[in-house]
Short mmCIF file of C-alpha atoms in Angstrom, two decimals:
data_model
loop_
_atom_site.label_atom_id
_atom_site.label_comp_id
_atom_site.label_asym_id
_atom_site.label_seq_id
_atom_site.Cartn_x
_atom_site.Cartn_y
_atom_site.Cartn_z
CA MET A 1 66.22 51.01 -35.12
CA MET A 2 65.36 49.79 -38.57
CA PHE A 3 67.15 47.37 -40.86
CA ASP A 4 67.23 47.72 -44.63
CA HIS A 5 65.33 45.20 -46.71
CA PRO A 6 67.55 43.80 -49.46
CA ASP A 7 66.13 44.43 -52.94
CA ASP A 8 62.98 45.90 -51.35
CA GLU A 9 61.83 42.46 -50.17
CA PRO A 10 58.66 42.76 -48.04
CA ILE A 11 59.92 40.22 -45.47
CA LEU A 12 63.17 40.63 -43.59
CA VAL A 13 64.67 37.65 -41.77
CA LEU A 14 66.61 38.96 -38.80
CA THR A 15 69.84 37.52 -37.53
CA GLU A 16 70.07 36.50 -33.89
CA GLU A 17 72.23 39.58 -33.22
CA GLN A 18 69.60 41.87 -34.81
CA CYS A 19 66.87 40.24 -32.69
CA TRP A 20 68.78 40.89 -29.46
CA MET A 21 69.51 44.48 -30.54
CA LEU A 22 65.77 45.06 -30.89
CA LEU A 23 64.83 43.17 -27.71
CA GLU A 24 67.25 45.28 -25.66
CA ARG A 25 65.15 48.34 -26.56
CA ILE A 26 61.70 47.05 -25.55
CA GLN A 27 60.00 47.02 -22.18
CA HIS A 28 56.63 45.42 -22.98
CA GLY A 29 55.48 42.21 -24.56
CA ARG A 30 53.31 39.13 -24.18
CA LEU A 31 54.02 35.61 -23.01
CA VAL A 32 52.05 32.92 -24.78
CA SER A 33 51.66 29.36 -23.54
CA VAL A 34 49.30 26.57 -24.51
CA VAL A 35 47.52 24.46 -21.90
CA ALA A 36 44.99 21.77 -22.87
CA GLY A 37 44.94 23.07 -26.44
CA ARG A 38 44.10 26.62 -25.36
CA ALA A 39 46.49 29.54 -25.78
CA ASP A 40 46.89 31.85 -22.80
CA ILE A 41 48.36 35.29 -23.45
CA PHE A 42 49.82 37.39 -20.64
CA PRO A 43 51.05 40.99 -20.98
CA VAL A 44 54.40 41.48 -19.23
CA ASN A 45 57.06 44.11 -18.59
CA VAL A 46 60.41 42.69 -19.63
CA ALA A 47 64.10 43.46 -19.82
CA ALA A 48 66.78 41.81 -21.93
CA GLN A 49 69.85 40.96 -19.88
CA ASP A 50 72.80 38.85 -21.06
CA ARG A 51 70.76 37.49 -23.99
CA THR A 52 68.01 36.42 -21.64
CA LEU A 53 64.55 37.92 -21.25
CA VAL A 54 63.61 38.54 -17.64
CA PHE A 55 60.28 39.44 -16.08
CA ARG A 56 58.93 39.56 -12.56
CA THR A 57 55.64 37.98 -11.55
CA ALA A 58 53.82 36.74 -8.48
CA PRO A 59 52.82 33.08 -8.04
CA GLY A 60 49.78 32.23 -10.13
CA THR A 61 48.64 31.07 -13.55
CA LYS A 62 51.30 32.90 -15.56
CA LEU A 63 54.21 31.53 -13.52
CA ALA A 64 52.73 28.02 -13.38
CA GLU A 65 52.15 27.86 -17.13
CA VAL A 66 55.59 29.10 -18.17
CA SER A 67 57.20 26.79 -15.60
CA ILE A 68 55.55 23.61 -16.89
CA ASN A 69 55.58 24.34 -20.61
CA GLU A 70 58.53 23.29 -22.69
CA ASN A 71 57.64 25.85 -25.37
CA VAL A 72 56.68 29.42 -24.53
CA LEU A 73 56.39 32.19 -27.06
CA PHE A 74 57.31 35.82 -26.40
CA GLU A 75 55.94 38.61 -28.57
CA ALA A 76 57.67 41.98 -28.28
CA ASP A 77 55.59 45.13 -28.47
CA GLY A 78 56.97 47.72 -30.85
CA ILE A 79 56.31 50.77 -28.70
CA LEU A 80 58.64 53.62 -29.56
CA PRO A 81 59.90 55.84 -26.71
CA ASP A 82 57.81 58.79 -27.89
CA GLN A 83 54.66 56.61 -27.88
CA ALA A 84 54.93 55.30 -24.31
#
């Protein structure tokens, strides 16, 4: 799914609705949290459900870090179905 860039602008700012439309199509991404000034990046399998991203994990560093951090970043991987 692609969105047109107005006037051929190189940067496209997505609406919240467009973001969720794209997130509903992905299955892989990365969680990023910062602890003691150091970024930790964890690959995860995800699903978008009711405008919420869900992932399953066992107890450990990933779960502890996302539980205690107020700010966690999620980066979606742009893997197309024919590339998986």
